[in-house]
XYZ file of C-alpha atoms in Angstrom:
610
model
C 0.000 0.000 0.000
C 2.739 2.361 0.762
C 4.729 1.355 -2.034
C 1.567 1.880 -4.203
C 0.700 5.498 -2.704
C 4.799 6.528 -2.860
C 4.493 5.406 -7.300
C 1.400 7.451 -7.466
C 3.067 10.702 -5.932
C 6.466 10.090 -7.353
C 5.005 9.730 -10.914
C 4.879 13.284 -11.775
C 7.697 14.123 -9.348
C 11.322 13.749 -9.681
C 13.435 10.661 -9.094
C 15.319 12.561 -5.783
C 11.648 13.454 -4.634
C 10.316 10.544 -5.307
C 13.103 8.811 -2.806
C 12.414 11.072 -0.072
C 8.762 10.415 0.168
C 9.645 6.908 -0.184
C 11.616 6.883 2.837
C 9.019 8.677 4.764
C 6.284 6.489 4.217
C 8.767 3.567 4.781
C 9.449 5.168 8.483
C 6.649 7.175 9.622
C 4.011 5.083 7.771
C 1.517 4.866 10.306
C 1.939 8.367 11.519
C 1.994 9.254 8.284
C -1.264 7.381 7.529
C -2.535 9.118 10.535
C -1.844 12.689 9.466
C -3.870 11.959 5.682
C -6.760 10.859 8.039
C -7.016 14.268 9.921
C -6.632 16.147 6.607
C -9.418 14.530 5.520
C -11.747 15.013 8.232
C -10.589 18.536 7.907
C -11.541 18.326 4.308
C -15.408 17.090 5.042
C -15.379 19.825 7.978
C -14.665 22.034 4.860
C -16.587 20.603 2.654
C -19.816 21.155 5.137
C -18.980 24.288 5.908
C -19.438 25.576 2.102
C -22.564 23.664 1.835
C -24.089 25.532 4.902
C -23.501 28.866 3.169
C -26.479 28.369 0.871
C -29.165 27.640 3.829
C -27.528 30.919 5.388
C -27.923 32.777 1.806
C -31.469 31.470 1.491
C -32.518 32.610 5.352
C -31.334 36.189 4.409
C -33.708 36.172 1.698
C -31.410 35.268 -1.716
C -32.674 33.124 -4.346
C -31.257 29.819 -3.997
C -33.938 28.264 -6.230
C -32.665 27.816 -9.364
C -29.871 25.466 -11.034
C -27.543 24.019 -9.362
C -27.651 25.924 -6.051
C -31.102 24.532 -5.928
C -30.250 21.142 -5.824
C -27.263 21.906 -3.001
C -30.266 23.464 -1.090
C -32.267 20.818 -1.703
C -29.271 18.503 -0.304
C -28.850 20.495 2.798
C -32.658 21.272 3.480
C -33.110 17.176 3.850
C -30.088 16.814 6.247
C -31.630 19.558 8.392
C -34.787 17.672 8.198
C -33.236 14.264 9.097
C -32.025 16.034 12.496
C -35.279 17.799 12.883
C -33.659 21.234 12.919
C -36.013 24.013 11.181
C -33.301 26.000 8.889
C -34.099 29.446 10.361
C -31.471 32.228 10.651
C -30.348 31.237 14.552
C -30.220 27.341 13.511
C -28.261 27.723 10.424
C -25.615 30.109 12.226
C -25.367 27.807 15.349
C -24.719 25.058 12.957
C -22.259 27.201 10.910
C -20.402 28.287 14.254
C -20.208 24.513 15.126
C -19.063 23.424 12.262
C -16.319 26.298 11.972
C -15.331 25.752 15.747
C -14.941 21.699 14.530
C -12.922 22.891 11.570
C -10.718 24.987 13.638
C -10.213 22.042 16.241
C -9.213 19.751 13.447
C -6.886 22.452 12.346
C -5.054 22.641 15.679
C -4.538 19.086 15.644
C -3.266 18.335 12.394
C -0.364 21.387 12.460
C 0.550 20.036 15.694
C 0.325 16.438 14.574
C 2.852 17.485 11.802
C 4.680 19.335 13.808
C 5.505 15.925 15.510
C 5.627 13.676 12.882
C 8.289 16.456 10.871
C 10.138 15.996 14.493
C 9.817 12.294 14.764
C 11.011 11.628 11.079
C 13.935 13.577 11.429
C 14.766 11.770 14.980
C 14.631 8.544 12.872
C 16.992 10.185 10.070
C 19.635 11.247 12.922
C 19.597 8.032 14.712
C 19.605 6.029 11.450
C 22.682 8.309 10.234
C 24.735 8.712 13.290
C 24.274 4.602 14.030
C 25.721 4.621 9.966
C 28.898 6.448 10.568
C 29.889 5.124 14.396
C 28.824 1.614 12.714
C 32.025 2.279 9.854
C 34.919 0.917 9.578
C 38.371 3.335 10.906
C 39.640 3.983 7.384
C 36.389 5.399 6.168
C 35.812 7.228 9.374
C 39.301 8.835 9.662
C 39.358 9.699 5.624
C 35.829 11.578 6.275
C 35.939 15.498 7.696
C 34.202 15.231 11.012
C 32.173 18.690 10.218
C 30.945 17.000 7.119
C 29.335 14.756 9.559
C 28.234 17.665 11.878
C 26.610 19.291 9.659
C 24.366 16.703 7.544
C 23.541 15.777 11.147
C 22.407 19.135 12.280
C 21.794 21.718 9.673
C 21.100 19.236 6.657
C 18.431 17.188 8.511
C 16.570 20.042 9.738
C 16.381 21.307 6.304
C 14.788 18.061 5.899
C 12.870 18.520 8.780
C 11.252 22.088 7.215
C 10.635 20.258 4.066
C 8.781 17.310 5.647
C 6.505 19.698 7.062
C 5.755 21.767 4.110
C 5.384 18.474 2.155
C 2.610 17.426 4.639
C 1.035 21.073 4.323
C 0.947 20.477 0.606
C -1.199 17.078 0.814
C -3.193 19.204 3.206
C -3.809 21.856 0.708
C -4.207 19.300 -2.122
C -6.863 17.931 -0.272
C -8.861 20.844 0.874
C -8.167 22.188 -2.988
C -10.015 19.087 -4.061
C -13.047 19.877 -1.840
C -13.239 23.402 -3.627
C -12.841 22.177 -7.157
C -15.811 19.165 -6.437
C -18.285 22.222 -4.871
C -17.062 24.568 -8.074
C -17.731 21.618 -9.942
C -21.260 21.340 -8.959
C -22.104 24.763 -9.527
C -20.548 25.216 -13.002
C -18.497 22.320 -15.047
C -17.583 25.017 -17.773
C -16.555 27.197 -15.255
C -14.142 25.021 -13.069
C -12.872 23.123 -16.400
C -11.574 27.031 -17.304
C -10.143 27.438 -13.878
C -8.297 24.177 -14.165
C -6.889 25.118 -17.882
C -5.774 28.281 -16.628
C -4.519 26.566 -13.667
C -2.238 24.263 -15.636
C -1.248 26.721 -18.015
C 0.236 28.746 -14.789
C 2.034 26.289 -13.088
C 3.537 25.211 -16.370
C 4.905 28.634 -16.994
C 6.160 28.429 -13.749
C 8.163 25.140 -13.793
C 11.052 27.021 -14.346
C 11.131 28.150 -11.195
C 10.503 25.378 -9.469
C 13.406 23.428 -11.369
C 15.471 27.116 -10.085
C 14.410 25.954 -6.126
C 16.271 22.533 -6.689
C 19.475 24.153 -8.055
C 19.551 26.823 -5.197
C 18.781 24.073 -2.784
C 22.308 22.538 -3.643
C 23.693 26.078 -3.143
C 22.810 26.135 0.197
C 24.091 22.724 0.801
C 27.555 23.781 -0.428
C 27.522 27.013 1.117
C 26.314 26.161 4.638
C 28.449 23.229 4.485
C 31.585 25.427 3.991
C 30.504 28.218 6.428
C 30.243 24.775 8.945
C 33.604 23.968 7.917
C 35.207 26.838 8.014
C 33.566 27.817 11.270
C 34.664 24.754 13.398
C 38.651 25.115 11.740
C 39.085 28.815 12.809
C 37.190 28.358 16.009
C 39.679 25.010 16.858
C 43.017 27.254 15.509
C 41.635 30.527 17.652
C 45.422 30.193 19.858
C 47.227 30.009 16.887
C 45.709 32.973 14.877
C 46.225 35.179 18.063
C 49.890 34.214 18.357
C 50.382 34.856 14.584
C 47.856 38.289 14.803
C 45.970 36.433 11.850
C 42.316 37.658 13.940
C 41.969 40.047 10.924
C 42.639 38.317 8.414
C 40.974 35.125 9.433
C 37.324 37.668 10.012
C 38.109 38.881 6.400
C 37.963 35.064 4.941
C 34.962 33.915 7.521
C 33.035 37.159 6.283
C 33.248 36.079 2.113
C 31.795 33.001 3.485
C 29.355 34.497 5.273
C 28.641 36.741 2.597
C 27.914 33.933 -0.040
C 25.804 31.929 2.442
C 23.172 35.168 2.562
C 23.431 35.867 -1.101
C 22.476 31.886 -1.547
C 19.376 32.557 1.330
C 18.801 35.652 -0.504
C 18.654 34.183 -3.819
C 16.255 31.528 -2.432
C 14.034 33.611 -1.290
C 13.865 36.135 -4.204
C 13.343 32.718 -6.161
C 10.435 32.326 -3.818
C 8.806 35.699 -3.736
C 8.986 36.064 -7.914
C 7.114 32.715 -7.799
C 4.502 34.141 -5.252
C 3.999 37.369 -7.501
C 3.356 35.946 -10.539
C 1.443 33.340 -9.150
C -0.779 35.924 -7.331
C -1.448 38.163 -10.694
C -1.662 34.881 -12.854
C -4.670 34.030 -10.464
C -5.929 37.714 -10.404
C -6.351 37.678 -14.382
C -7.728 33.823 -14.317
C -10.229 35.526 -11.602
C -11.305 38.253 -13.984
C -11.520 36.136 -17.070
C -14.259 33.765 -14.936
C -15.991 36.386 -13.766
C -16.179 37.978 -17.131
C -17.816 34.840 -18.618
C -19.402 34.100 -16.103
C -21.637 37.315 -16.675
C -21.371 37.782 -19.918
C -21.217 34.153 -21.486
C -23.465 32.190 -19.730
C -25.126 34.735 -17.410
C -24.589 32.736 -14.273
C -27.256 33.654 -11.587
C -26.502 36.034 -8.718
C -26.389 33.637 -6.293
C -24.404 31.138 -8.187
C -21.538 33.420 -8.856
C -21.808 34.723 -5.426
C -20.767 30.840 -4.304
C -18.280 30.235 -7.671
C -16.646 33.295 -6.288
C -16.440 32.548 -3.313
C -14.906 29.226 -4.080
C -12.603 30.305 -6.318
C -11.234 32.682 -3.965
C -10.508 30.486 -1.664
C -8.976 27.438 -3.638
C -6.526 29.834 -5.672
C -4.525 30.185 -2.640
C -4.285 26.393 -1.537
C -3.067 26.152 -5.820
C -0.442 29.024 -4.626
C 0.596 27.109 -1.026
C 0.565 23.708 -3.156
C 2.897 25.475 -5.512
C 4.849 27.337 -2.788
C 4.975 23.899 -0.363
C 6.618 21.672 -3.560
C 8.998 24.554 -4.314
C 10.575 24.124 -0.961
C 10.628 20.749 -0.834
C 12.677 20.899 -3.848
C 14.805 23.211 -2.367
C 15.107 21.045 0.956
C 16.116 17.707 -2.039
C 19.940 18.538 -1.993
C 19.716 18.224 1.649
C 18.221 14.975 1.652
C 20.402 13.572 -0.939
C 23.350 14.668 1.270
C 22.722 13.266 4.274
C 21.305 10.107 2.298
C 25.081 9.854 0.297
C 27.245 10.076 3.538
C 24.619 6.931 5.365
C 24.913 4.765 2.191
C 28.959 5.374 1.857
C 29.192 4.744 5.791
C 26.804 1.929 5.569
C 28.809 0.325 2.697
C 31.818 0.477 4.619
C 30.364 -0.946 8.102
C 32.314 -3.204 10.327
C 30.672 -6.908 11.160
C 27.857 -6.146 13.720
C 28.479 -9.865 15.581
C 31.820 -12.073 16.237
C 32.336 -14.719 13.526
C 33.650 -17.339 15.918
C 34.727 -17.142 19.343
C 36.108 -14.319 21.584
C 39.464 -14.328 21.818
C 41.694 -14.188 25.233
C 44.816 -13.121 25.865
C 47.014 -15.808 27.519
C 50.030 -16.289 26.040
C 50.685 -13.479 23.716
C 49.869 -11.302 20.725
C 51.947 -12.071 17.416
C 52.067 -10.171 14.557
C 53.561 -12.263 11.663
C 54.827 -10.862 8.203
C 52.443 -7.849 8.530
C 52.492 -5.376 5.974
C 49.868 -2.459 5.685
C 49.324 0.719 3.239
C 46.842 3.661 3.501
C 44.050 3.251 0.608
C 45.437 6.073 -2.159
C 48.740 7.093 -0.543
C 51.807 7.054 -2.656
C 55.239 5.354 -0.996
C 55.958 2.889 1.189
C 53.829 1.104 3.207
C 53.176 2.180 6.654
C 54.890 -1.233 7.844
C 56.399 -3.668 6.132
C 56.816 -7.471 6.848
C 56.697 -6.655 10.599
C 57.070 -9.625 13.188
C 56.786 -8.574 16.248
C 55.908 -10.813 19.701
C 54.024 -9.044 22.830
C 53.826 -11.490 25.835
C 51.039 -11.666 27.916
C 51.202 -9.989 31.312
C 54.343 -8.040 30.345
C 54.966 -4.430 29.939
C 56.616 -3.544 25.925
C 57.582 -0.555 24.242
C 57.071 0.135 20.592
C 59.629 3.302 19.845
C 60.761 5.388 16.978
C 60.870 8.590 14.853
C 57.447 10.178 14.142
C 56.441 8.181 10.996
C 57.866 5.329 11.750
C 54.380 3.181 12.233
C 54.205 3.146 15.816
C 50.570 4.321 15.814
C 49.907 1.694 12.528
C 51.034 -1.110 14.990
C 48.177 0.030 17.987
C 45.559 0.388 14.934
C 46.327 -2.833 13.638
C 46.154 -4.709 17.606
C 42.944 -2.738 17.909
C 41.793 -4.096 14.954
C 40.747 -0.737 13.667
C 42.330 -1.789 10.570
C 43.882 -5.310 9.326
C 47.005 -6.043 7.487
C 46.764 -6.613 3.772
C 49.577 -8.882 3.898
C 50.555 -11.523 7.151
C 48.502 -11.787 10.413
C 47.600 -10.383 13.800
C 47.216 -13.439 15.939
C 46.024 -13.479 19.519
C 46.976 -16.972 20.867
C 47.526 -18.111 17.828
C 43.804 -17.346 16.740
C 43.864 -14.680 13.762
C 42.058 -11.781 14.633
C 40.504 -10.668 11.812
C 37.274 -8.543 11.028
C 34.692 -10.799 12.640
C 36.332 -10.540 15.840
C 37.147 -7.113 15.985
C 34.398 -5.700 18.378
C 34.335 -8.510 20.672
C 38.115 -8.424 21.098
C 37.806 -4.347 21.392
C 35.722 -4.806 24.728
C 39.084 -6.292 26.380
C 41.290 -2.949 25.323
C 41.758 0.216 27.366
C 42.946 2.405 25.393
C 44.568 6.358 26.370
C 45.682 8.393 23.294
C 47.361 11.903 23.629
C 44.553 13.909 22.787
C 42.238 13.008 25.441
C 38.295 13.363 25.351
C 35.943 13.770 28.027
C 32.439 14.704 27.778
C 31.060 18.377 29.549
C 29.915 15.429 32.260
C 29.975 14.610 35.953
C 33.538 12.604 36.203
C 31.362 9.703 37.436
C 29.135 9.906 33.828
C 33.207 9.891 32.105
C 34.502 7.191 34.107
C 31.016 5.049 33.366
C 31.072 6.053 29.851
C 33.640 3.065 29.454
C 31.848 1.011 31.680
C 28.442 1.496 32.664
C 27.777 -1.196 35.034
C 30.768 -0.459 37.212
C 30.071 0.106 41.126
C 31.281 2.543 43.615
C 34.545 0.595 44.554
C 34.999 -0.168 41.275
C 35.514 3.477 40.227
C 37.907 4.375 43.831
C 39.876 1.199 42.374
C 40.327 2.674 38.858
C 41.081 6.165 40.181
C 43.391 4.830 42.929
C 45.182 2.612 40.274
C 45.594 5.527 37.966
C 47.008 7.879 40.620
C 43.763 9.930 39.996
C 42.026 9.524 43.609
C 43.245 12.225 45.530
C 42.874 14.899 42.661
C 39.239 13.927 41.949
C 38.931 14.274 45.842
C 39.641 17.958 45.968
C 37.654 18.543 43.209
C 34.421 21.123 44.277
C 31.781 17.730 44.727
C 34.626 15.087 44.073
C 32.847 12.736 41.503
C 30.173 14.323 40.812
C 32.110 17.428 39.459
C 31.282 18.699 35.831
C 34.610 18.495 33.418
C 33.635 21.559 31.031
C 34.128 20.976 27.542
C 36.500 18.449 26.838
C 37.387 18.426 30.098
C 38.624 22.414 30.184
C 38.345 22.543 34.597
C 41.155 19.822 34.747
C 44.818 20.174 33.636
C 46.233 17.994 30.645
C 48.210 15.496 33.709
C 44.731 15.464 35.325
C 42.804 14.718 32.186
C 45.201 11.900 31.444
C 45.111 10.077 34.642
C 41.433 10.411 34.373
C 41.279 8.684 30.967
C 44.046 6.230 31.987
C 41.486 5.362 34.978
C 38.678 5.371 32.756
C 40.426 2.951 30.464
C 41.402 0.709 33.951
C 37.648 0.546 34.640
C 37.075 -1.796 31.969
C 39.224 -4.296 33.636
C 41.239 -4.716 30.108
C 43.393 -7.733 28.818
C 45.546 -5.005 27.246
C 46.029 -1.598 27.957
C 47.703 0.407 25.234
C 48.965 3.775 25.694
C 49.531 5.555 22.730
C 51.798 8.768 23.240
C 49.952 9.348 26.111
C 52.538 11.508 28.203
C 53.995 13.273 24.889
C 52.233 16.377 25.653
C 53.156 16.808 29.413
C 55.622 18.154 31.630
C 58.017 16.299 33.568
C 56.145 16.079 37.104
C 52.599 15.058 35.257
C 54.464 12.813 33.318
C 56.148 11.101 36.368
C 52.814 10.795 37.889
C 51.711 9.320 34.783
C 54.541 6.605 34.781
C 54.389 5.813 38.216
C 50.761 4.446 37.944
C 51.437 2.503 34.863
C 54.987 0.930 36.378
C 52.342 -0.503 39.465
C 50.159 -1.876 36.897
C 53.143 -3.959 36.035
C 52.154 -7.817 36.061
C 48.292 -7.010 36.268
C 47.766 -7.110 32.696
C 49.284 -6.724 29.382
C 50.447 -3.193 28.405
C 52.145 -1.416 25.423
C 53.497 1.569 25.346
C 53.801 3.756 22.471
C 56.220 6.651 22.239
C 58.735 8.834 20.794
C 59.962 9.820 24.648
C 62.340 6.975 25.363
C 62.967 8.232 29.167
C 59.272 7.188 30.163
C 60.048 3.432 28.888
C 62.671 2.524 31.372
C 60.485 0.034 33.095
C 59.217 -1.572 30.174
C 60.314 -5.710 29.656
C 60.475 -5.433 26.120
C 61.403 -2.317 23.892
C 61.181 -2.734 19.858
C 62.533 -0.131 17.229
C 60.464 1.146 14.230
C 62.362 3.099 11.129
C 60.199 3.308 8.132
C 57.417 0.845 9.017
C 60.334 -1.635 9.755
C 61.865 -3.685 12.696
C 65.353 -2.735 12.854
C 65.636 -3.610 16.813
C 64.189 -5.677 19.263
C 65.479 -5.969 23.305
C 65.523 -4.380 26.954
C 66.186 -0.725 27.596
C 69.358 -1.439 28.805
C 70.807 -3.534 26.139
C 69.660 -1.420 23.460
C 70.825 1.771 24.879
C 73.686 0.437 25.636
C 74.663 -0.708 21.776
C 77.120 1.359 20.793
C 75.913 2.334 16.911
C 72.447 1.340 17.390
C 69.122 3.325 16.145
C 67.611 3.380 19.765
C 71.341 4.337 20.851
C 71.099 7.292 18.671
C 67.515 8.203 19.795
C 68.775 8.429 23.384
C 71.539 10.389 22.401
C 69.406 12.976 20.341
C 67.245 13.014 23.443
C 69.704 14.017 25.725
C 69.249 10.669 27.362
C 72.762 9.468 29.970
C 73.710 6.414 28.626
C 74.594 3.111 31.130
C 77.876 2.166 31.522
């Protein structure tokens, strides 16, 4: 049924529009259902309304005998009788106000009842879209600009939004316009059929402008989109255009932006308001030319043109909202087709929702065995090549070496964020391959350098990773991470709110609190990826301290370019190039006279044993 009503709209629509209204009906179909049945009741409410107007015409003494407005008194005279109301002046009008106060109800509850299905449908668009690109793979995720996401899911779908509504007010209008044209009908076939010519004729002339709404609908797509962009990059590099004085400069680039986003909303509306005009004197001269034969062709009675009038003047504007409501849905289509591109790319590229075999546990160690991996489209060397590598269960090991070298490749690849293209990742021995992925993911705690924490209570950040953790759960975590006594002093200790990104704590705070969020999940491994780069010396002994206790508890790499924080570690490998050139303790390595981790303690200023 909805497949049938979506092919009868869409056939004189285009393909893009046709899609949209497709995917409403497939996701609000019952609400959607629910909204036609109120506009039709409002219809008959209209519909009974009109025919009450020639009882009230007759009562105030016009002739309503003759033609066709005899029969429609006629009509209404025997539903007055089947009530056993006498049609006198009082009766009529109490009947008229009831019917108008009905009218008006149904009214109210169809714009609000649109109102919430707009609301709903775009709910269902967001949830469907954001579930699309956290449900992608890494590669596709970290190739995509996060404020193209932003902004599909914010400014894009309410664009949508505005255009579900105004496609709901045009089924409205179509079907009160269909009451008008079956009373004009009745009261003069010649003179509707020249309505409806004239009609056509207008809105043909006027397709031009509707085919304009679509193109400046992908304007403001591109526009808004780059006034997002733009917004979010000089916003995020504010400390860095005051240091360089840019603030100038930077308001001179954000205001061209600016300034082509309101010509676009200018341009749309101008598009809009030439449509209206000509629309309004198109229906003033197809208003005259009825009248005019009306009178002098076939000399209409007063009373019938009174009603045709009537009529007339009040369908001609649900023709100009009808025209007016499919204009800007056509100017919403660019927006739809947007948001619609980034869920089916995300959706193409999603990870496997369930485990393809059993979870995999950590007992003896993690093995990665002839591993080789390249970006999609990047030219050079891959970002490691043939790597074996061995990371022992329970142990503490280093991965090390010049930015570039594929340190951060290697935690990707033993998150399974990404998979080799040639050799394996095994875990046990078992592979661990795409199937796997999120079940192995829930044993990993994981603390980059750029830490996030939500504008939260720290309890709602620390339960973020964990939701079903208790009280002494959390002390545990925070005691572990050498967190407890910080969070203590905070204003109302746990449940203190973080700011943005956690702005109220300093970056050693913020990184004890992640490194005890990442505890809470009780991990198999804990990987720690640069995550003291960016500190000074005392946060970064803090930092080391808690992870040197953690020693023996569970399995942990580190990865960094600061070789003093690694001291502790069992096992410390080299990376140059995406290669293995070293493998061995701290000691021994350093110690090699000639040796690339040698060298990097050297160019670190790092005291050499021995």
């Amino acid at each position: 049924m909805r497949k049938a009503i979506a092919r009868a709209i869409g056939a004189w629509i285009d393909g893009a529009f046709r899609a949209y209204v497709e995917t409403l009906l497939r996701i609000m179909s019952w609400r959607v259902a629910l909204a036609l049945a109120l506009t039709i009741f409002r219809s008959l409410a209209q519909g009974a309304q009109l025919l009450l107007l020639v009882p009230l015409m007759q009562v105030v003494g016009l002739d309503v005998g003759q033609g066709s407005v005899g029969a429609i008194s006629g009509f209404v005279s025997s539903f007055f009788a089947a009530v056993g109301v006498q049609p006198t002046l009082p009766a009529v009008l109490v009947v008229f106000v009831l019917f108008t106060a009905l009218l008006a109800l149904m009214t109210r509850w169809q714009t609000t009842y649109n109102f919430k299905v707009q609301n709903e449908f775009v709910a269902a668009l967001r949830r469907r879209l954001y579930r699309a690109i956290a449900g992608a793979d890494w590669l596709t995720f970290s190739r995509s600009r996060p404020s193209d996401f932003t902004h599909a899911l914010t400014t894009e779908l309410d664009r949508v939004g505005a255009a579900t509504y105004m496609l709901l007010q045009l089924v409205t209008s179509g079907a009160l316009a269909i009451v008008y044209v079956l009373f004009a009908l009745r009261l003069s076939v010649e003179m509707t059929a020249l309505a409806f010519a004239a009609g056509i004729i207008l809105l043909l002339l006027l397709r031009r402008k509707s085919q304009a709404a679509r193109s400046t609908g992908e304007d403001v797509s591109l526009s808004t989109n780059g006034l997002y962009n733009a917004a979010i990059e000089h916003l995020g590099a504010m400390k860095t255009t005051k240091s360089y004085g840019a603030e100038e400069r930077n308001a001179d680039l954000f205001s061209r932006l600016t300034g082509r986003v309101a010509q676009t909303l200018t341009d749309v509306t101008r598009n809009y308001a030439e449509t209206a005009f000509w629309f309004t004197v198109g229906s003033a001269l197809i208003l005259s030319a009825i009248l005019y034969v009306a009178v002098s062709v076939l000399s209409l009675p007063a009373t019938g043109l009174l009603l045709l009038l009537f009529v007339f003047n009040r369908m001609i504007p649900l023709f100009s909202n009808i025209q007016q409501s499919y204009q800007e849905c056509l100017n919403a289509l660019p927006a739809f087709a947007g948001v619609e591109e980034i869920r089916a790319r995300c959706e193409a590229a999603a990870e496997p929702g369930h485990a393809s075999g059993k979870g995999l546990e950590l007992r003896d160690a993690i093995r990665f065995e002839g591993v080789t991996f390249s970006y999609p489209g990047e030219a050079g060397a891959p970002a490691v090549r043939e790597l074996d590598l061995t990371i022992p269960a329970g142990m503490t090991t280093a991965v090390v070496g010049p930015s570039g070298a594929g340190k951060s490749t290697v935690a990707d690849l033993l998150i399974a964020l990404i998979f080799p293209g040639e050799g394996r990742v095994l875990v046990d021995g078992a592979p661990l391959d795409a199937g796997r992925a999120r079940a192995w993911r829930s044993r990993i705690g994981y603390v980059a350098q750029d830490t996030f924490l939500f504008n939260d209570t720290v309890r709602a950040n620390l339960l973020w990773a964990c939701p079903e953790a208790g009280e002494e759960e959390i002390r545990e975590a925070l005691r572990l991470a050498a967190a407890e006594e910080f969070v203590a002093g905070l204003p109302r200790g746990l449940e203190t709110v973080l700011g943005d990104r956690g702005v109220r704590l300093s970056g050693g705070e913020r990184q004890r609190l992640a490194l005890a969020r990442a505890l809470l999940r009780r991990p198999d491994v804990l990987i720690l990826d640069e995550a003291t780069s960016a500190l000074d010396s005392e946060n970064e002994r803090r930092i080391q301290s808690a992870i040197e206790a953690l020693h023996g508890r569970m399995t942990i790499l580190i990865i960094t370019h600061r070789l003093s924080t690694i001291r502790g570690a069992d096992a410390v490998h080299v990376l140059e190039r995406g290669r293995l050139v070293e493998s061995g303790t701290w000691e021994a390595l350093a110690g090699a006279e000639g040796g690339r981790f040698n060298s990097l303690c050297r160019a670190q200023g790092i005291l050499i044993p021995g």
